[in-house]
mmCIF file of C-alpha atoms and ligand atoms in Angstrom:
data_model
loop_
_atom_site.group_PDB
_atom_site.id
_atom_site.type_symbol
_atom_site.label_atom_id
_atom_site.label_comp_id
_atom_site.label_asym_id
_atom_site.label_seq_id
_atom_site.Cartn_x
_atom_site.Cartn_y
_atom_site.Cartn_z
ATOM 1 C CA MET A 167 -6.908 41.235 -7.343
ATOM 2 C CA LEU A 168 -4.584 39.605 -9.820
ATOM 3 C CA ASN A 169 -3.161 37.515 -7.021
ATOM 4 C CA GLN A 170 -6.622 36.357 -6.049
ATOM 5 C CA ILE A 171 -7.494 35.417 -9.599
ATOM 6 C CA SER A 172 -4.310 33.481 -10.129
ATOM 7 C CA SER A 173 -4.699 31.618 -6.859
ATOM 8 C CA ILE A 174 -8.254 30.660 -7.799
ATOM 9 C CA LEU A 175 -7.024 29.509 -11.193
ATOM 10 C CA LEU A 176 -4.328 27.426 -9.540
ATOM 11 C CA GLU A 177 -6.908 25.461 -7.604
ATOM 12 C CA ILE A 178 -8.517 24.182 -10.774
ATOM 13 C CA LEU A 179 -7.217 21.027 -12.397
ATOM 14 C CA GLN A 180 -5.512 22.264 -15.563
ATOM 15 C CA PRO A 181 -5.466 20.437 -18.890
ATOM 16 C CA GLY A 182 -2.221 18.533 -19.197
ATOM 17 C CA ASP A 183 -1.620 18.302 -15.454
ATOM 18 C CA VAL A 184 -0.955 14.562 -15.592
ATOM 19 C CA ILE A 185 0.220 14.405 -11.998
ATOM 20 C CA GLY A 186 -2.903 16.246 -10.856
ATOM 21 C CA PHE A 187 -5.020 13.732 -12.777
ATOM 22 C CA THR A 188 -3.402 10.836 -10.932
ATOM 23 C CA PHE A 189 -4.159 12.476 -7.572
ATOM 24 C CA PHE A 190 -7.854 12.600 -8.578
ATOM 25 C CA THR A 191 -8.032 9.081 -10.007
ATOM 26 C CA GLY A 192 -6.084 7.802 -6.988
ATOM 27 C CA TYR A 193 -8.626 9.368 -4.657
ATOM 28 C CA MET A 194 -11.664 8.040 -6.500
ATOM 29 C CA SER A 195 -10.344 4.540 -7.187
ATOM 30 C CA MET A 196 -9.313 4.019 -3.551
ATOM 31 C CA PHE A 197 -12.695 5.279 -2.418
ATOM 32 C CA ALA A 198 -14.532 2.903 -4.773
ATOM 33 C CA ALA A 199 -12.301 -0.021 -3.769
ATOM 34 C CA SER A 200 -13.159 0.601 -0.099
ATOM 35 C CA VAL A 201 -16.884 0.430 -0.801
ATOM 36 C CA PHE A 202 -16.315 -2.809 -2.710
ATOM 37 C CA PHE A 203 -14.261 -4.492 0.040
ATOM 38 C CA PHE A 204 -16.671 -3.438 2.785
ATOM 39 C CA MET A 205 -19.746 -4.632 0.869
ATOM 40 C CA GLU A 206 -18.189 -7.968 -0.103
ATOM 41 C CA ARG A 207 -17.433 -8.881 3.510
ATOM 42 C CA SER A 208 -20.848 -10.491 3.855
ATOM 43 C CA GLU A 209 -20.152 -12.772 0.864
ATOM 44 C CA VAL A 210 -17.217 -14.627 2.431
ATOM 45 C CA ASP A 211 -16.770 -17.089 5.253
ATOM 46 C CA GLY A 212 -16.576 -15.558 8.755
ATOM 47 C CA LYS A 213 -12.853 -16.104 9.209
ATOM 48 C CA TRP A 214 -12.092 -13.947 6.162
ATOM 49 C CA ARG A 215 -14.117 -10.948 7.185
ATOM 50 C CA THR A 216 -11.347 -9.278 9.168
ATOM 51 C CA SER A 217 -9.027 -9.581 6.161
ATOM 52 C CA LEU A 218 -11.556 -7.843 3.923
ATOM 53 C CA LEU A 219 -12.149 -5.207 6.582
ATOM 54 C CA ILE A 220 -8.406 -4.475 6.607
ATOM 55 C CA SER A 221 -8.366 -4.320 2.787
ATOM 56 C CA GLY A 222 -11.118 -1.711 2.934
ATOM 57 C CA LEU A 223 -9.406 0.245 5.704
ATOM 58 C CA ILE A 224 -6.174 0.406 3.693
ATOM 59 C CA THR A 225 -7.888 1.897 0.646
ATOM 60 C CA MET A 226 -10.115 4.129 2.785
ATOM 61 C CA ILE A 227 -7.186 5.625 4.715
ATOM 62 C CA ALA A 228 -5.460 6.205 1.380
ATOM 63 C CA ALA A 229 -8.595 7.790 -0.144
ATOM 64 C CA VAL A 230 -8.804 10.350 2.672
ATOM 65 C CA HIS A 231 -5.111 11.184 2.323
ATOM 66 C CA TYR A 232 -5.458 11.465 -1.442
ATOM 67 C CA PHE A 233 -8.296 13.918 -0.908
ATOM 68 C CA TYR A 234 -5.896 16.166 1.013
ATOM 69 C CA MET A 235 -2.877 15.492 -1.227
ATOM 70 C CA ARG A 236 -4.932 16.450 -4.271
ATOM 71 C CA GLY A 237 -5.677 19.795 -2.617
ATOM 72 C CA VAL A 238 -2.036 20.452 -1.736
ATOM 73 C CA TRP A 239 -0.993 19.629 -5.280
ATOM 74 C CA LEU A 240 -3.600 21.925 -6.873
ATOM 75 C CA GLU A 241 -2.787 24.838 -4.609
ATOM 76 C CA THR A 242 0.988 24.603 -4.515
ATOM 77 C CA LYS A 243 2.133 22.217 -7.275
ATOM 78 C CA THR A 244 4.545 20.749 -4.732
ATOM 79 C CA SER A 245 4.757 17.238 -3.303
ATOM 80 C CA PRO A 246 2.420 16.626 -0.361
ATOM 81 C CA THR A 247 5.209 14.729 1.375
ATOM 82 C CA GLU A 248 3.807 14.920 4.917
ATOM 83 C CA PHE A 249 0.373 13.529 4.000
ATOM 84 C CA ARG A 250 2.085 10.917 1.856
ATOM 85 C CA TYR A 251 4.182 9.566 4.698
ATOM 86 C CA ILE A 252 1.350 9.718 7.240
ATOM 87 C CA ASP A 253 -0.708 7.640 4.812
ATOM 88 C CA TRP A 254 2.107 5.109 4.327
ATOM 89 C CA THR A 255 2.851 4.861 8.039
ATOM 90 C CA LEU A 256 -0.739 3.749 8.577
ATOM 91 C CA THR A 257 -1.331 1.645 5.482
ATOM 92 C CA VAL A 258 1.964 -0.241 5.104
ATOM 93 C CA PRO A 259 1.731 -1.780 8.613
ATOM 94 C CA LEU A 260 -1.870 -2.726 7.770
ATOM 95 C CA MET A 261 -0.567 -4.497 4.678
ATOM 96 C CA CYS A 262 1.742 -6.425 7.020
ATOM 97 C CA VAL A 263 -1.368 -7.336 9.032
ATOM 98 C CA GLU A 264 -2.842 -8.835 5.838
ATOM 99 C CA PHE A 265 0.124 -11.208 5.597
ATOM 100 C CA TYR A 266 -0.280 -12.108 9.244
ATOM 101 C CA LEU A 267 -4.046 -12.759 9.004
ATOM 102 C CA LEU A 268 -3.450 -15.135 6.089
ATOM 103 C CA ILE A 269 -0.914 -17.277 7.965
ATOM 104 C CA LYS A 270 -2.373 -16.969 11.459
ATOM 105 C CA PRO A 271 -4.760 -19.967 11.218
ATOM 106 C CA TYR A 272 -1.803 -22.151 10.147
ATOM 107 C CA GLY A 273 0.629 -21.202 12.910
ATOM 108 C CA GLY A 274 1.696 -17.666 11.955
ATOM 109 C CA LYS A 275 3.098 -15.919 15.024
ATOM 110 C CA THR A 276 2.544 -12.378 16.289
ATOM 111 C CA SER A 277 6.349 -12.017 16.499
ATOM 112 C CA THR A 278 6.376 -12.270 12.686
ATOM 113 C CA LEU A 279 3.803 -9.490 12.490
ATOM 114 C CA TRP A 280 5.827 -7.232 14.790
ATOM 115 C CA ARG A 281 8.987 -7.849 12.791
ATOM 116 C CA LEU A 282 7.190 -6.851 9.584
ATOM 117 C CA VAL A 283 5.717 -3.759 11.235
ATOM 118 C CA GLY A 284 9.124 -2.847 12.692
ATOM 119 C CA TYR A 285 10.810 -3.142 9.287
ATOM 120 C CA SER A 286 8.157 -1.023 7.612
ATOM 121 C CA VAL A 287 8.212 1.755 10.227
ATOM 122 C CA PHE A 288 12.019 1.826 10.019
ATOM 123 C CA MET A 289 11.828 2.004 6.211
ATOM 124 C CA LEU A 290 9.301 4.848 6.263
ATOM 125 C CA VAL A 291 10.805 6.981 9.026
ATOM 126 C CA THR A 292 14.279 6.920 7.464
ATOM 127 C CA GLY A 293 12.761 7.465 3.999
ATOM 128 C CA TYR A 294 10.874 10.496 5.308
ATOM 129 C CA ILE A 295 14.026 11.969 6.847
ATOM 130 C CA GLY A 296 15.818 11.671 3.508
ATOM 131 C CA GLU A 297 12.896 13.134 1.585
ATOM 132 C CA SER A 298 11.887 15.994 3.857
ATOM 133 C CA ILE A 299 14.231 16.714 6.755
ATOM 134 C CA ASP A 300 17.722 16.016 5.448
ATOM 135 C CA PRO A 301 17.431 16.104 1.637
ATOM 136 C CA ALA A 302 21.143 16.904 1.289
ATOM 137 C CA ARG A 303 21.840 13.311 2.313
ATOM 138 C CA THR A 304 18.884 11.738 0.514
ATOM 139 C CA ILE A 305 21.028 8.988 -1.014
ATOM 140 C CA ILE A 306 22.348 7.802 2.364
ATOM 141 C CA TRP A 307 18.881 7.834 3.938
ATOM 142 C CA GLY A 308 17.505 5.999 0.927
ATOM 143 C CA ALA A 309 20.137 3.286 1.376
ATOM 144 C CA ILE A 310 19.347 2.985 5.105
ATOM 145 C CA SER A 311 15.611 2.837 4.367
ATOM 146 C CA THR A 312 16.218 0.048 1.849
ATOM 147 C CA LEU A 313 17.449 -2.177 4.709
ATOM 148 C CA GLY A 314 13.909 -2.125 6.144
ATOM 149 C CA TYR A 315 12.492 -2.959 2.725
ATOM 150 C CA ILE A 316 14.923 -5.886 2.402
ATOM 151 C CA GLY A 317 13.706 -7.146 5.787
ATOM 152 C CA ILE A 318 10.119 -7.280 4.531
ATOM 153 C CA VAL A 319 11.172 -8.916 1.261
ATOM 154 C CA TYR A 320 13.164 -11.504 3.235
ATOM 155 C CA GLU A 321 10.206 -12.410 5.458
ATOM 156 C CA ALA A 322 7.922 -12.795 2.466
ATOM 157 C CA THR A 323 10.287 -14.722 0.181
ATOM 158 C CA MET A 324 12.278 -16.881 2.613
ATOM 159 C CA GLY A 325 11.418 -16.088 6.208
ATOM 160 C CA SER A 326 8.579 -17.155 8.455
ATOM 161 C CA VAL A 327 5.751 -15.776 6.291
ATOM 162 C CA LYS A 328 6.753 -18.012 3.418
ATOM 163 C CA GLN A 329 7.517 -21.039 5.590
ATOM 164 C CA VAL A 330 4.137 -21.020 7.308
ATOM 165 C CA ALA A 331 2.285 -20.365 4.036
ATOM 166 C CA ASP A 332 4.053 -23.266 2.296
ATOM 167 C CA GLN A 333 3.105 -25.673 5.071
ATOM 168 C CA SER A 334 -0.514 -24.568 5.145
ATOM 169 C CA PRO A 335 -2.993 -27.193 3.934
ATOM 170 C CA ASN A 336 -5.003 -24.446 2.249
ATOM 171 C CA PRO A 337 -3.671 -23.941 -1.300
ATOM 172 C CA GLU A 338 -5.573 -20.653 -1.597
ATOM 173 C CA VAL A 339 -3.583 -19.194 1.288
ATOM 174 C CA ALA A 340 -0.255 -20.345 -0.128
ATOM 175 C CA LYS A 341 -1.207 -18.831 -3.472
ATOM 176 C CA ALA A 342 -2.340 -15.527 -1.952
ATOM 177 C CA VAL A 343 0.896 -15.214 0.031
ATOM 178 C CA ARG A 344 2.886 -15.836 -3.161
ATOM 179 C CA LEU A 345 0.930 -13.134 -4.992
ATOM 180 C CA LEU A 346 1.323 -10.642 -2.148
ATOM 181 C CA ARG A 347 5.041 -11.401 -2.122
ATOM 182 C CA ASN A 348 5.168 -10.475 -5.812
ATOM 183 C CA PHE A 349 3.485 -7.180 -4.996
ATOM 184 C CA VAL A 350 6.124 -6.517 -2.346
ATOM 185 C CA LEU A 351 8.970 -7.472 -4.680
ATOM 186 C CA ILE A 352 7.805 -5.765 -7.865
ATOM 187 C CA GLY A 353 5.022 -3.344 -6.918
ATOM 188 C CA TRP A 354 6.772 -1.922 -3.872
ATOM 189 C CA GLY A 355 10.019 -1.768 -5.832
ATOM 190 C CA ILE A 356 8.437 1.174 -7.701
ATOM 191 C CA TYR A 357 8.800 3.436 -4.652
ATOM 192 C CA PRO A 358 12.580 3.512 -4.362
ATOM 193 C CA ILE A 359 12.631 4.410 -8.078
ATOM 194 C CA GLY A 360 10.330 7.384 -7.363
ATOM 195 C CA TYR A 361 12.539 8.336 -4.442
ATOM 196 C CA MET A 362 15.669 8.264 -6.583
ATOM 197 C CA ALA A 363 13.910 10.593 -9.058
ATOM 198 C CA MET A 364 13.925 13.361 -6.456
ATOM 199 C CA PRO A 365 16.110 16.349 -7.292
ATOM 200 C CA GLY A 366 19.515 15.392 -5.906
ATOM 201 C CA GLY A 367 18.632 11.711 -5.987
ATOM 202 C CA LEU A 368 20.428 8.999 -7.938
ATOM 203 C CA LEU A 369 18.166 9.390 -11.003
ATOM 204 C CA GLY A 370 17.669 13.140 -10.437
ATOM 205 C CA ASN A 371 17.954 14.309 -14.011
ATOM 206 C CA MET A 372 15.913 11.723 -15.845
ATOM 207 C CA GLY A 373 12.727 13.771 -15.969
ATOM 208 C CA LEU A 374 10.775 11.261 -13.909
ATOM 209 C CA ASN A 375 8.339 12.668 -11.381
ATOM 210 C CA LEU A 376 8.233 11.344 -7.866
ATOM 211 C CA ASP A 377 4.519 12.018 -7.276
ATOM 212 C CA LEU A 378 3.514 10.416 -10.538
ATOM 213 C CA ILE A 379 5.449 7.261 -9.638
ATOM 214 C CA TYR A 380 4.145 7.158 -6.052
ATOM 215 C CA ASN A 381 0.538 7.724 -7.176
ATOM 216 C CA ILE A 382 0.627 4.903 -9.693
ATOM 217 C CA GLY A 383 2.400 2.648 -7.181
ATOM 218 C CA ASP A 384 -0.184 3.320 -4.497
ATOM 219 C CA ALA A 385 -3.209 2.534 -6.654
ATOM 220 C CA VAL A 386 -1.659 -0.663 -8.014
ATOM 221 C CA ASN A 387 -0.381 -1.886 -4.653
ATOM 222 C CA LYS A 388 -3.198 -0.969 -2.315
ATOM 223 C CA ILE A 389 -6.072 -2.048 -4.521
ATOM 224 C CA GLY A 390 -4.059 -5.028 -5.800
ATOM 225 C CA PHE A 391 -3.275 -6.272 -2.286
ATOM 226 C CA GLY A 392 -6.950 -6.043 -1.380
ATOM 227 C CA LEU A 393 -8.019 -7.909 -4.503
ATOM 228 C CA VAL A 394 -5.575 -10.761 -3.854
ATOM 229 C CA VAL A 395 -6.985 -11.194 -0.355
ATOM 230 C CA TYR A 396 -10.533 -10.945 -1.715
ATOM 231 C CA GLY A 397 -9.768 -13.625 -4.323
ATOM 232 C CA ALA A 398 -8.352 -15.981 -1.697
ATOM 233 C CA ALA A 399 -11.351 -15.387 0.559
ATOM 234 C CA VAL A 400 -13.895 -16.098 -2.175
ATOM 235 C CA ALA A 401 -12.063 -19.233 -3.398
ATOM 236 C CA SER A 402 -11.659 -20.655 0.132
ATOM 237 C CA THR A 403 -15.286 -19.943 0.951
ATOM 238 C CA LYS A 404 -16.354 -21.842 -2.184
ATOM 239 C CA ASN A 405 -14.030 -24.785 -1.468
ATOM 240 C CA GLU A 406 -15.322 -25.079 2.042
ATOM 241 C CA SER A 407 -18.985 -25.013 1.122
ATOM 242 C CA ALA A 408 -18.256 -27.667 -1.523
ATOM 243 C CA LYS A 409 -16.692 -29.830 1.215
ATOM 244 C CA VAL A 410 -19.703 -29.347 3.477
ATOM 245 C CA LEU A 411 -22.077 -30.287 0.647
ATOM 246 C CA LYS A 412 -20.074 -33.450 -0.041
ATOM 247 C CA ALA A 413 -20.150 -34.428 3.631
ATOM 248 C CA VAL A 414 -23.892 -33.852 3.785
ATOM 249 C CA ASN A 415 -24.531 -35.945 0.661
ATOM 250 C CA ALA A 416 -22.268 -38.798 1.729
HETATM 251 C C1 LIG B 636 0.539 1.903 0.056
HETATM 252 C C2 LIG B 636 1.853 2.308 0.183
HETATM 253 C C3 LIG B 636 2.948 1.500 0.043
HETATM 254 C C4 LIG B 636 2.828 0.039 -0.288
HETATM 255 C C5 LIG B 636 4.217 2.117 0.199
HETATM 256 C C6 LIG B 636 5.392 1.494 0.130
HETATM 257 C C7 LIG B 636 6.589 2.234 0.241
HETATM 258 C C8 LIG B 636 7.858 1.747 0.081
HETATM 259 C C9 LIG B 636 8.116 0.316 -0.176
HETATM 260 C C10 LIG B 636 8.947 2.695 0.191
HETATM 261 C C11 LIG B 636 10.239 2.389 0.115
HETATM 262 C C12 LIG B 636 11.396 3.285 0.166
HETATM 263 C C13 LIG B 636 12.644 2.696 -0.011
HETATM 264 C C14 LIG B 636 12.826 1.217 -0.127
HETATM 265 C C15 LIG B 636 13.910 3.505 -0.100
HETATM 266 C C16 LIG B 636 13.666 4.952 -0.333
HETATM 267 C C17 LIG B 636 12.613 5.492 0.563
HETATM 268 C C18 LIG B 636 11.257 4.805 0.375
HETATM 269 C C19 LIG B 636 10.497 5.114 1.658
HETATM 270 C C20 LIG B 636 10.543 5.448 -0.815
#
């Protein structure tokens, strides 16, 4: 009886459960962002609709995983590591697709996309091993995982993503790629900090919480990425209709 009562109590969000709060707000904000990106597709030029679809899929996949992660957290007060990494393994490659869709009309190659996807899968699989399977060697796995992260940062700051974006005649695309790169550099840099806050990690005793850091990172990065792409799509659509109007009037 007492056991039943306490387990029912555990499933309720308790006052002061800051981490629990972020699982709920993460769920709802990703859900709302998905509705927004899907609805706005009809407002932009045809060639941008796939990009907005991907933005919505990223936040929708995350919303569903947050729904489950929220439940795991309420019932067990432990990290929902498996759902977390399944979510990332789907959404991070889709974020690489966003880069690719931006540069594709200006000569972006599928080989660039596959490199980005390869780096991100490598980063996530090795990160998962260090977080869940072999936590005794979390620091080594974290270092190995960081190599994949560096690969993505390289592509976005110096490699082919940046080169194609800089040569593109569309300033909105170049700007969007720069903004996404900043998300990768700064926003994604939050995750290794969360990882190091694990017990046994490099920052283990600083009182930081891994889930809190990951939850904030996810909302900022996933919704932020989508909004950058949305902004570029709206601005390019406007520029192009202005050009058409000019041509018609001339
Ligand atoms: C929407 C989810 C995103 C953008 C997740 C990004 C995750 C990372 C950039 C994770 C990086 C990690 C390292 C660079 C080293 C330690 C292990 C990870 C997986 C936390």
